[in-house]
PDB file of C-alpha atoms and ligand atoms in Angstrom:
ATOM      1  CA  MET U   1      15.655  16.101   2.864  1.00  0.00           C
ATOM      2  CA  LYS U   2      14.163  17.454  -0.483  1.00  0.00           C
ATOM      3  CA  ILE U   3      10.888  19.388  -0.258  1.00  0.00           C
ATOM      4  CA  PHE U   4       8.178  18.873  -2.863  1.00  0.00           C
ATOM      5  CA  LEU U   5       4.879  20.877  -3.013  1.00  0.00           C
ATOM      6  CA  ASP U   6       1.769  18.819  -3.021  1.00  0.00           C
ATOM      7  CA  THR U   7      -0.330  20.821  -5.279  1.00  0.00           C
ATOM      8  CA  SER U   8      -1.585  21.593  -8.848  1.00  0.00           C
ATOM      9  CA  ASN U   9      -1.956  25.211  -8.059  1.00  0.00           C
ATOM     10  CA  VAL U  10       0.478  27.278 -10.250  1.00  0.00           C
ATOM     11  CA  GLU U  11       0.504  30.332  -8.033  1.00  0.00           C
ATOM     12  CA  GLU U  12       1.413  28.329  -5.052  1.00  0.00           C
ATOM     13  CA  ILE U  13       4.340  26.641  -6.945  1.00  0.00           C
ATOM     14  CA  LYS U  14       5.518  30.100  -8.208  1.00  0.00           C
ATOM     15  CA  GLN U  15       5.551  31.318  -4.578  1.00  0.00           C
ATOM     16  CA  GLY U  16       7.290  28.196  -3.153  1.00  0.00           C
ATOM     17  CA  VAL U  17       9.932  28.405  -5.893  1.00  0.00           C
ATOM     18  CA  ASP U  18      10.443  32.226  -5.100  1.00  0.00           C
ATOM     19  CA  LEU U  19      11.161  31.335  -1.474  1.00  0.00           C
ATOM     20  CA  GLY U  20      13.873  28.973  -2.651  1.00  0.00           C
ATOM     21  CA  LEU U  21      12.307  26.029  -0.655  1.00  0.00           C
ATOM     22  CA  VAL U  22      10.715  23.869  -3.305  1.00  0.00           C
ATOM     23  CA  ASP U  23      12.735  21.017  -4.995  1.00  0.00           C
ATOM     24  CA  GLY U  24       9.762  19.375  -7.015  1.00  0.00           C
ATOM     25  CA  VAL U  25       6.000  18.962  -7.170  1.00  0.00           C
ATOM     26  CA  THR U  26       3.601  16.212  -6.638  1.00  0.00           C
ATOM     27  CA  THR U  27       0.074  16.240  -8.244  1.00  0.00           C
ATOM     28  CA  ASN U  28      -2.752  13.744  -8.156  1.00  0.00           C
ATOM     29  CA  PRO U  29      -6.270  13.787  -9.560  1.00  0.00           C
ATOM     30  CA  SER U  30      -7.888  15.165  -6.607  1.00  0.00           C
ATOM     31  CA  LEU U  31      -5.502  18.166  -6.517  1.00  0.00           C
ATOM     32  CA  ALA U  32      -6.054  18.483 -10.292  1.00  0.00           C
ATOM     33  CA  ALA U  33      -9.830  18.655  -9.556  1.00  0.00           C
ATOM     34  CA  ARG U  34      -9.385  21.747  -7.492  1.00  0.00           C
ATOM     35  CA  GLU U  35      -8.104  23.567 -10.475  1.00  0.00           C
ATOM     36  CA  ALA U  36     -10.707  22.451 -12.824  1.00  0.00           C
ATOM     37  CA  GLY U  37     -13.003  25.294 -14.145  1.00  0.00           C
ATOM     38  CA  LYS U  38     -10.531  27.973 -13.693  1.00  0.00           C
ATOM     39  CA  GLY U  39     -10.236  28.455 -17.400  1.00  0.00           C
ATOM     40  CA  LYS U  40      -7.080  26.392 -18.220  1.00  0.00           C
ATOM     41  CA  SER U  41      -6.888  22.890 -19.586  1.00  0.00           C
ATOM     42  CA  PHE U  42      -5.280  19.960 -17.300  1.00  0.00           C
ATOM     43  CA  GLN U  43      -2.589  19.624 -20.098  1.00  0.00           C
ATOM     44  CA  ASP U  44      -1.843  23.361 -19.976  1.00  0.00           C
ATOM     45  CA  ILE U  45      -1.715  23.235 -16.162  1.00  0.00           C
ATOM     46  CA  ILE U  46       0.712  20.386 -16.200  1.00  0.00           C
ATOM     47  CA  LYS U  47       2.960  21.701 -18.981  1.00  0.00           C
ATOM     48  CA  GLU U  48       3.223  25.046 -16.906  1.00  0.00           C
ATOM     49  CA  ILE U  49       4.028  23.182 -13.615  1.00  0.00           C
ATOM     50  CA  LEU U  50       6.691  21.187 -15.442  1.00  0.00           C
ATOM     51  CA  ASN U  51       8.136  24.534 -16.835  1.00  0.00           C
ATOM     52  CA  ILE U  52       8.209  26.536 -13.541  1.00  0.00           C
ATOM     53  CA  THR U  53       9.299  23.604 -11.275  1.00  0.00           C
ATOM     54  CA  PRO U  54      13.074  23.169 -10.737  1.00  0.00           C
ATOM     55  CA  GLY U  55      12.897  19.504 -10.240  1.00  0.00           C
ATOM     56  CA  PRO U  56      10.786  16.381 -10.690  1.00  0.00           C
ATOM     57  CA  VAL U  57       6.922  16.760 -11.094  1.00  0.00           C
ATOM     58  CA  SER U  58       4.822  13.646 -10.423  1.00  0.00           C
ATOM     59  CA  VAL U  59       1.690  13.345 -12.617  1.00  0.00           C
ATOM     60  CA  GLU U  60      -0.599  10.498 -11.895  1.00  0.00           C
ATOM     61  CA  VAL U  61      -2.319   8.061 -14.475  1.00  0.00           C
ATOM     62  CA  VAL U  62      -5.890   7.413 -13.971  1.00  0.00           C
ATOM     63  CA  ALA U  63      -6.072   3.958 -15.911  1.00  0.00           C
ATOM     64  CA  THR U  64      -6.131   1.007 -13.631  1.00  0.00           C
ATOM     65  CA  ASP U  65      -5.081  -1.608 -16.279  1.00  0.00           C
ATOM     66  CA  TYR U  66      -1.648  -2.160 -17.463  1.00  0.00           C
ATOM     67  CA  ASP U  67      -2.090  -1.432 -21.127  1.00  0.00           C
ATOM     68  CA  ASN U  68      -3.765   1.961 -20.531  1.00  0.00           C
ATOM     69  CA  MET U  69      -1.464   2.934 -17.638  1.00  0.00           C
ATOM     70  CA  MET U  70       1.387   2.421 -20.063  1.00  0.00           C
ATOM     71  CA  LYS U  71      -0.272   4.574 -22.626  1.00  0.00           C
ATOM     72  CA  GLN U  72      -1.066   7.338 -20.144  1.00  0.00           C
ATOM     73  CA  ALA U  73       2.384   7.080 -18.758  1.00  0.00           C
ATOM     74  CA  LEU U  74       4.157   7.494 -22.003  1.00  0.00           C
ATOM     75  CA  LYS U  75       1.993  10.498 -22.858  1.00  0.00           C
ATOM     76  CA  ILE U  76       2.857  12.164 -19.515  1.00  0.00           C
ATOM     77  CA  SER U  77       6.567  11.631 -19.921  1.00  0.00           C
ATOM     78  CA  GLN U  78       6.557  13.288 -23.261  1.00  0.00           C
ATOM     79  CA  LEU U  79       5.322  16.501 -21.564  1.00  0.00           C
ATOM     80  CA  GLY U  80       8.704  17.273 -20.066  1.00  0.00           C
ATOM     81  CA  ALA U  81      11.978  15.815 -19.021  1.00  0.00           C
ATOM     82  CA  ASN U  82      11.219  16.326 -15.307  1.00  0.00           C
ATOM     83  CA  ALA U  83       7.960  14.374 -15.434  1.00  0.00           C
ATOM     84  CA  VAL U  84       7.639  11.657 -13.058  1.00  0.00           C
ATOM     85  CA  ILE U  85       4.900   8.989 -13.547  1.00  0.00           C
ATOM     86  CA  LYS U  86       2.685   8.187 -10.447  1.00  0.00           C
ATOM     87  CA  ILE U  87       1.365   4.862 -10.628  1.00  0.00           C
ATOM     88  CA  PRO U  88      -0.921   3.241  -7.969  1.00  0.00           C
ATOM     89  CA  MET U  89       0.046   0.335  -5.874  1.00  0.00           C
ATOM     90  CA  THR U  90      -1.783  -2.523  -7.441  1.00  0.00           C
ATOM     91  CA  LEU U  91      -0.588  -5.628  -9.313  1.00  0.00           C
ATOM     92  CA  ASP U  92      -1.180  -3.905 -12.736  1.00  0.00           C
ATOM     93  CA  GLY U  93       0.795  -0.946 -11.307  1.00  0.00           C
ATOM     94  CA  LEU U  94       3.734  -3.011 -10.350  1.00  0.00           C
ATOM     95  CA  LYS U  95       3.859  -4.504 -13.916  1.00  0.00           C
ATOM     96  CA  ALA U  96       3.734  -0.944 -15.250  1.00  0.00           C
ATOM     97  CA  ILE U  97       6.539   0.196 -12.875  1.00  0.00           C
ATOM     98  CA  LYS U  98       8.835  -2.645 -14.194  1.00  0.00           C
ATOM     99  CA  SER U  99       8.156  -1.792 -17.788  1.00  0.00           C
ATOM    100  CA  LEU U 100       8.662   1.995 -17.183  1.00  0.00           C
ATOM    101  CA  LYS U 101      11.898   1.243 -15.448  1.00  0.00           C
ATOM    102  CA  GLU U 102      13.122  -0.727 -18.459  1.00  0.00           C
ATOM    103  CA  LYS U 103      12.289   2.383 -20.600  1.00  0.00           C
ATOM    104  CA  ARG U 104      14.200   4.593 -17.872  1.00  0.00           C
ATOM    105  CA  ILE U 105      11.061   6.603 -17.218  1.00  0.00           C
ATOM    106  CA  PRO U 106      10.875   7.447 -13.502  1.00  0.00           C
ATOM    107  CA  VAL U 107       7.924   6.290 -11.355  1.00  0.00           C
ATOM    108  CA  ASN U 108       6.578   7.441  -8.130  1.00  0.00           C
ATOM    109  CA  CYS U 109       4.523   4.586  -6.696  1.00  0.00           C
ATOM    110  CA  THR U 110       1.548   6.051  -4.932  1.00  0.00           C
ATOM    111  CA  LEU U 111      -1.159   4.937  -2.314  1.00  0.00           C
ATOM    112  CA  ILE U 112       1.495   3.151  -0.224  1.00  0.00           C
ATOM    113  CA  PHE U 113       0.146   2.428   3.326  1.00  0.00           C
ATOM    114  CA  ASN U 114       2.565  -0.316   4.658  1.00  0.00           C
ATOM    115  CA  PRO U 115       6.177  -1.377   4.158  1.00  0.00           C
ATOM    116  CA  ILE U 116       5.394  -4.528   2.277  1.00  0.00           C
ATOM    117  CA  GLN U 117       3.936  -2.324  -0.485  1.00  0.00           C
ATOM    118  CA  ALA U 118       6.963  -0.096  -0.419  1.00  0.00           C
ATOM    119  CA  LEU U 119       9.406  -3.102  -0.775  1.00  0.00           C
ATOM    120  CA  LEU U 120       7.378  -4.420  -3.752  1.00  0.00           C
ATOM    121  CA  ALA U 121       7.356  -1.039  -5.322  1.00  0.00           C
ATOM    122  CA  ALA U 122      11.063  -0.755  -4.853  1.00  0.00           C
ATOM    123  CA  LYS U 123      11.750  -4.299  -6.198  1.00  0.00           C
ATOM    124  CA  SER U 124       9.617  -3.530  -9.313  1.00  0.00           C
ATOM    125  CA  GLY U 125      12.016  -0.495  -9.877  1.00  0.00           C
ATOM    126  CA  ALA U 126      10.108   2.674  -8.621  1.00  0.00           C
ATOM    127  CA  GLU U 127      12.272   5.720  -8.219  1.00  0.00           C
ATOM    128  CA  TYR U 128      10.067   6.988  -5.364  1.00  0.00           C
ATOM    129  CA  VAL U 129       7.540   5.360  -3.065  1.00  0.00           C
ATOM    130  CA  SER U 130       4.907   7.646  -1.424  1.00  0.00           C
ATOM    131  CA  PRO U 131       3.545   6.420   1.902  1.00  0.00           C
ATOM    132  CA  PHE U 132       0.419   8.446   2.995  1.00  0.00           C
ATOM    133  CA  VAL U 133       1.160   9.312   6.608  1.00  0.00           C
ATOM    134  CA  GLY U 134      -1.761  11.584   7.213  1.00  0.00           C
ATOM    135  CA  ARG U 135      -4.428   9.116   6.041  1.00  0.00           C
ATOM    136  CA  LEU U 136      -2.948   6.296   8.312  1.00  0.00           C
ATOM    137  CA  ASP U 137      -3.193   8.828  11.381  1.00  0.00           C
ATOM    138  CA  ASP U 138      -6.717   9.644  10.372  1.00  0.00           C
ATOM    139  CA  ILE U 139      -7.664   6.015  11.030  1.00  0.00           C
ATOM    140  CA  GLY U 140      -5.777   5.818  14.245  1.00  0.00           C
ATOM    141  CA  GLU U 141      -2.532   4.246  12.928  1.00  0.00           C
ATOM    142  CA  ASP U 142       0.894   5.869  13.264  1.00  0.00           C
ATOM    143  CA  GLY U 143       1.933   7.037   9.735  1.00  0.00           C
ATOM    144  CA  MET U 144       5.271   7.858  10.700  1.00  0.00           C
ATOM    145  CA  GLN U 145       5.961   4.370  12.022  1.00  0.00           C
ATOM    146  CA  VAL U 146       5.479   3.069   8.645  1.00  0.00           C
ATOM    147  CA  ILE U 147       8.154   5.470   7.329  1.00  0.00           C
ATOM    148  CA  ASP U 148      10.530   4.386   9.962  1.00  0.00           C
ATOM    149  CA  GLU U 149       9.888   0.691   9.007  1.00  0.00           C
ATOM    150  CA  ILE U 150      10.410   1.413   5.218  1.00  0.00           C
ATOM    151  CA  LYS U 151      13.619   3.328   6.014  1.00  0.00           C
ATOM    152  CA  THR U 152      14.927   0.169   7.990  1.00  0.00           C
ATOM    153  CA  ILE U 153      13.988  -2.266   5.211  1.00  0.00           C
ATOM    154  CA  PHE U 154      15.619  -0.028   2.560  1.00  0.00           C
ATOM    155  CA  VAL U 155      18.776   0.342   4.580  1.00  0.00           C
ATOM    156  CA  ASN U 156      18.772  -3.524   5.239  1.00  0.00           C
ATOM    157  CA  TYR U 157      18.933  -4.240   1.459  1.00  0.00           C
ATOM    158  CA  GLY U 158      20.702  -1.146   0.311  1.00  0.00           C
ATOM    159  CA  ILE U 159      17.560  -0.004  -1.810  1.00  0.00           C
ATOM    160  CA  SER U 160      17.984   3.137  -3.581  1.00  0.00           C
ATOM    161  CA  THR U 161      14.399   3.961  -4.056  1.00  0.00           C
ATOM    162  CA  LYS U 162      13.617   7.202  -2.449  1.00  0.00           C
ATOM    163  CA  ILE U 163      11.057   7.343   0.398  1.00  0.00           C
ATOM    164  CA  LEU U 164       8.704  10.281  -0.306  1.00  0.00           C
ATOM    165  CA  VAL U 165       6.545  11.233   2.694  1.00  0.00           C
ATOM    166  CA  ALA U 166       3.010  12.134   1.328  1.00  0.00           C
ATOM    167  CA  SER U 167      -0.426  13.119   2.865  1.00  0.00           C
ATOM    168  CA  VAL U 168       1.480  15.412   5.168  1.00  0.00           C
ATOM    169  CA  ARG U 169      -0.698  17.470   7.647  1.00  0.00           C
ATOM    170  CA  ASN U 170       1.666  19.379   9.921  1.00  0.00           C
ATOM    171  CA  PRO U 171       5.263  20.402  10.864  1.00  0.00           C
ATOM    172  CA  ILE U 172       5.511  17.196  13.242  1.00  0.00           C
ATOM    173  CA  HIS U 173       5.386  15.194  10.085  1.00  0.00           C
ATOM    174  CA  PHE U 174       8.143  17.108   8.771  1.00  0.00           C
ATOM    175  CA  LEU U 175      10.351  16.990  11.783  1.00  0.00           C
ATOM    176  CA  ARG U 176       9.979  13.175  12.165  1.00  0.00           C
ATOM    177  CA  SER U 177      10.582  12.702   8.398  1.00  0.00           C
ATOM    178  CA  ALA U 178      13.818  14.397   8.759  1.00  0.00           C
ATOM    179  CA  ILE U 179      14.861  12.534  11.928  1.00  0.00           C
ATOM    180  CA  ILE U 180      14.124   9.099  10.174  1.00  0.00           C
ATOM    181  CA  GLY U 181      15.993  10.281   7.117  1.00  0.00           C
ATOM    182  CA  ALA U 182      13.323  10.338   4.488  1.00  0.00           C
ATOM    183  CA  ASP U 183      14.584  11.424   1.146  1.00  0.00           C
ATOM    184  CA  VAL U 184      11.558  13.712   0.269  1.00  0.00           C
ATOM    185  CA  ILE U 185       8.600  15.256   1.915  1.00  0.00           C
ATOM    186  CA  THR U 186       5.746  16.627  -0.083  1.00  0.00           C
ATOM    187  CA  LEU U 187       3.836  19.519   1.482  1.00  0.00           C
ATOM    188  CA  PRO U 188       0.636  21.209   1.014  1.00  0.00           C
ATOM    189  CA  PHE U 189       1.293  25.028   0.676  1.00  0.00           C
ATOM    190  CA  ASP U 190      -0.298  25.783   4.064  1.00  0.00           C
ATOM    191  CA  VAL U 191       2.074  23.304   5.783  1.00  0.00           C
ATOM    192  CA  LEU U 192       5.235  24.844   3.999  1.00  0.00           C
ATOM    193  CA  LYS U 193       4.173  28.218   5.288  1.00  0.00           C
ATOM    194  CA  LYS U 194       3.884  27.139   8.849  1.00  0.00           C
ATOM    195  CA  LEU U 195       7.488  25.670   9.076  1.00  0.00           C
ATOM    196  CA  PRO U 196       9.455  28.743   9.772  1.00  0.00           C
ATOM    197  CA  SER U 197       7.032  29.978  12.455  1.00  0.00           C
ATOM    198  CA  HIS U 198       7.639  29.900  16.331  1.00  0.00           C
ATOM    199  CA  PRO U 199       5.777  32.094  18.833  1.00  0.00           C
ATOM    200  CA  LYS U 200       9.070  32.956  20.635  1.00  0.00           C
ATOM    201  CA  THR U 201      10.414  34.200  17.155  1.00  0.00           C
ATOM    202  CA  ASP U 202       7.427  36.544  16.725  1.00  0.00           C
ATOM    203  CA  GLU U 203       7.638  37.575  20.317  1.00  0.00           C
ATOM    204  CA  GLY U 204      11.488  38.239  20.112  1.00  0.00           C
ATOM    205  CA  LEU U 205      11.160  40.059  16.836  1.00  0.00           C
ATOM    206  CA  ALA U 206       8.367  42.363  18.428  1.00  0.00           C
ATOM    207  CA  ARG U 207      10.650  43.084  21.402  1.00  0.00           C
ATOM    208  CA  PHE U 208      13.628  43.948  19.190  1.00  0.00           C
ATOM    209  CA  LEU U 209      11.587  46.352  17.115  1.00  0.00           C
ATOM    210  CA  ASP U 210      10.156  47.930  20.251  1.00  0.00           C
ATOM    211  CA  ASP U 211      13.525  48.411  21.760  1.00  0.00           C
ATOM    212  CA  TRP U 212      14.857  49.820  18.527  1.00  0.00           C
ATOM    213  CA  LYS U 213      12.498  52.830  18.889  1.00  0.00           C
ATOM    214  CA  LYS U 214      14.719  53.940  21.841  1.00  0.00           C
ATOM    215  CA  VAL U 215      17.589  54.245  19.359  1.00  0.00           C
ATOM    216  CA  SER U 216      15.425  55.611  16.512  1.00  0.00           C
ATOM    217  CA  PRO U 217      12.166  56.738  17.560  1.00  0.00           C
ATOM    218  CA  ASP U 218      10.663  56.626  14.014  1.00  0.00           C
ATOM    219  CA  GLY U 219      12.018  53.093  13.482  1.00  0.00           C
ATOM    220  CA  SER U 220      14.301  54.147  10.779  1.00  0.00           C
ATOM    221  CA  PHE U 221      17.780  52.541  10.185  1.00  0.00           C
ATOM    222  CA  PRO U 222      20.463  55.181  10.274  1.00  0.00           C
ATOM    223  CA  LEU U 223      23.429  53.474   8.507  1.00  0.00           C
TER     224      LEU U 223
HETATM  225  O1  LIG T   1      -0.009  13.525  -3.076  1.00  0.00           O
HETATM  226  C1  LIG T   1      -0.788  12.485  -2.375  1.00  0.00           C
HETATM  227  C2  LIG T   1      -1.090  12.861  -1.040  1.00  0.00           C
HETATM  228  O2  LIG T   1      -0.164  13.772  -0.412  1.00  0.00           O
HETATM  229  C3  LIG T   1      -2.480  13.075  -0.627  1.00  0.00           C
HETATM  230  O3  LIG T   1      -2.695  13.799   0.604  1.00  0.00           O
HETATM  231  O4  LIG T   1      -3.989  15.069   2.180  1.00  0.00           O
HETATM  232  O5  LIG T   1      -5.121  13.860   0.281  1.00  0.00           O
HETATM  233  O6  LIG T   1      -4.203  12.620   2.219  1.00  0.00           O
HETATM  234  P1  LIG T   1      -4.090  13.843   1.327  1.00  0.00           P
END
């Protein structure tokens, strides 16, 4: 399972890339808004993210009609070879996905909340579909069940569109995505940092270091 960072924050991306855990990045207008007013233009931030990320970077259009979606998509795609165009799940969006596929420009279809939407995006030629699991959980539905159903449908029909699990809130989303066999999960940086943690790991390490003082009272390593 590929791991993407769900952020527009350049420092988080640099740290994630340094850890060797980040395969790509997803951004959206809300994430971009968090970086506004910090002295860099949107275009400069996106160009920097495209430069420092060792894989695909999803950048979302904000137009809602086909013609302007296409104009914005073409501008985004010129910013870097690893740019992926994020298009919302609407009728105009589906039409734009088809046209961008014909131009070999990869699309991540966003705001997916059920398997029907995912199947339509795949049929239109999306490279990725982004189901929002956390927002489904927020309204009392089971976001991960939608991932399971999309996976079944894509396997049924041999669909190569990648399932990109989005709106992730916790490590359980990560675990269930891996068990289902999602292709990609996009994580907020705070969820990424939680993944390696286990209280028994912390407890075990503390005990090892404590015992080590019996071998080397100052804690040094004498080899
Ligand atoms: O990138 C889209 C998605 O991950 C948004 O997540 O936390 O705003 O529901 P969230």
